[in-house]
Amino acid sequence: RKEVEQDPGPFNVPEGATVAFNCTYSNSASQSFFWYRQDCRKEPKLLMSVYSSGNEDGRFTAQLNRASQYISLLIRDSKLSDSATYLCVVNGGNPLNRDDKIIFGKGTRLHILP
Amino acid sequence: DAGVIQSPRHEVTEMGQEVTLRCKPISGHNSLFWYRQTMMRGLELLIYFNNNVPIDDSGMPEDRFSAKMPNASFSTLKIQPSEPRDSAVYFCASSFLQTQYFGPGTRLLVL
């Protein structure tokens, strides 16, 4: 099983719709989870951290399911500007190192259609 | 804050030449990461440093690749000799408490 796995997509979604994608991880000791966004020909940028209780930032909701070892990202009322690749990020699970290796998924491509 | 600075932004070179990529992390960040990104393989971690010490270089493809971090404000990734399959975007990122901030990347093309 890959360390971090995502559906590569693309997800083609009409503007205004709700879209969700998941990411699974293999290391049950992982403690930190993030979603990054990468626009075409740009660097990845932090979108949001994922907290155990789930968290929301405007139209974006992130959730963590430790039992099934996956995190999810929900985007409501999607905008054209949401078109990007969304990267799932999980830390290596070393409790002794606060800046442990961080593992990126290969990303899910999202296209919002006008 | 200037963010993570990488140079050069673009590099075109011929097979067999030495290539040196440079990175200046965000001041105060104690970890630095080098990544390579291609369409086929996605974002691959090459090596990371914590407090200037290499912690994990298992992602470095082969002996042609080397990385150094002589001080907290500077790191280099060197490829010698370069090959066409090294063509990719190379990102440097620095982090504090596991939030990574990426530089704009160096687009490398080896002919």
mmCIF file of C-alpha atoms in Angstrom, chain A residues 6-60:
data_model
loop_
_atom_site.group_PDB
_atom_site.id
_atom_site.type_symbol
_atom_site.label_atom_id
_atom_site.label_comp_id
_atom_site.label_asym_id
_atom_site.label_seq_id
_atom_site.Cartn_x
_atom_site.Cartn_y
_atom_site.Cartn_z
ATOM 1 C CA GLN A 6 -5.197 9.949 -3.863
ATOM 2 C CA ASP A 7 -7.499 9.618 -6.840
ATOM 3 C CA PRO A 8 -5.640 11.561 -9.544
ATOM 4 C CA GLY A 9 -8.874 12.707 -11.207
ATOM 5 C CA PRO A 10 -9.516 14.910 -13.009
ATOM 6 C CA PHE A 11 -12.745 15.854 -11.321
ATOM 7 C CA ASN A 12 -14.758 18.016 -13.730
ATOM 8 C CA VAL A 13 -17.358 19.862 -11.704
ATOM 9 C CA PRO A 14 -19.784 22.639 -12.699
ATOM 10 C CA GLU A 15 -19.384 25.961 -10.978
ATOM 11 C CA GLY A 16 -21.461 26.184 -7.809
ATOM 12 C CA ALA A 17 -21.456 22.457 -7.165
ATOM 13 C CA THR A 18 -20.048 20.684 -4.138
ATOM 14 C CA VAL A 19 -17.085 18.382 -4.611
ATOM 15 C CA ALA A 20 -15.281 16.093 -2.215
ATOM 16 C CA PHE A 21 -12.208 13.936 -2.421
ATOM 17 C CA ASN A 22 -10.453 11.587 -0.089
ATOM 18 C CA CYS A 23 -6.907 10.590 0.631
ATOM 19 C CA THR A 24 -5.791 7.400 2.374
ATOM 20 C CA TYR A 25 -2.583 6.964 4.348
ATOM 21 C CA SER A 26 -0.790 3.818 5.464
ATOM 22 C CA ASN A 27 1.079 4.840 8.633
ATOM 23 C CA SER A 28 -1.261 4.644 11.607
ATOM 24 C CA ALA A 29 1.291 6.604 13.677
ATOM 25 C CA SER A 30 0.921 9.722 11.528
ATOM 26 C CA GLN A 31 -0.115 12.717 13.584
ATOM 27 C CA SER A 32 -0.279 15.692 11.258
ATOM 28 C CA PHE A 33 -2.379 16.091 8.150
ATOM 29 C CA PHE A 34 -2.709 18.875 5.633
ATOM 30 C CA TRP A 35 -4.220 19.817 2.318
ATOM 31 C CA TYR A 36 -2.075 21.785 -0.093
ATOM 32 C CA ARG A 37 -3.149 23.408 -3.309
ATOM 33 C CA GLN A 38 -0.978 23.648 -6.409
ATOM 34 C CA ASP A 39 -1.851 25.805 -9.380
ATOM 35 C CA CYS A 40 -0.464 25.041 -12.805
ATOM 36 C CA ARG A 41 3.266 25.849 -13.016
ATOM 37 C CA LYS A 42 3.303 27.144 -9.445
ATOM 38 C CA GLU A 43 4.564 25.831 -6.129
ATOM 39 C CA PRO A 44 2.322 23.980 -3.666
ATOM 40 C CA LYS A 45 0.766 26.198 -1.016
ATOM 41 C CA LEU A 46 -0.844 25.258 2.270
ATOM 42 C CA LEU A 47 -4.625 25.266 1.999
ATOM 43 C CA MET A 48 -5.493 24.040 5.473
ATOM 44 C CA SER A 49 -4.431 21.770 8.274
ATOM 45 C CA VAL A 50 -6.693 18.869 9.199
ATOM 46 C CA TYR A 51 -7.620 18.544 12.856
ATOM 47 C CA SER A 52 -8.940 15.447 14.594
ATOM 48 C CA SER A 53 -12.342 17.021 15.177
ATOM 49 C CA GLY A 54 -12.605 18.275 11.615
ATOM 50 C CA ASN A 55 -12.331 21.918 10.642
ATOM 51 C CA GLU A 56 -13.834 24.419 8.304
ATOM 52 C CA ASP A 57 -12.421 27.442 6.520
ATOM 53 C CA GLY A 58 -15.056 29.260 4.547
ATOM 54 C CA ARG A 59 -16.230 26.974 1.759
ATOM 55 C CA PHE A 60 -13.653 24.312 2.622
#
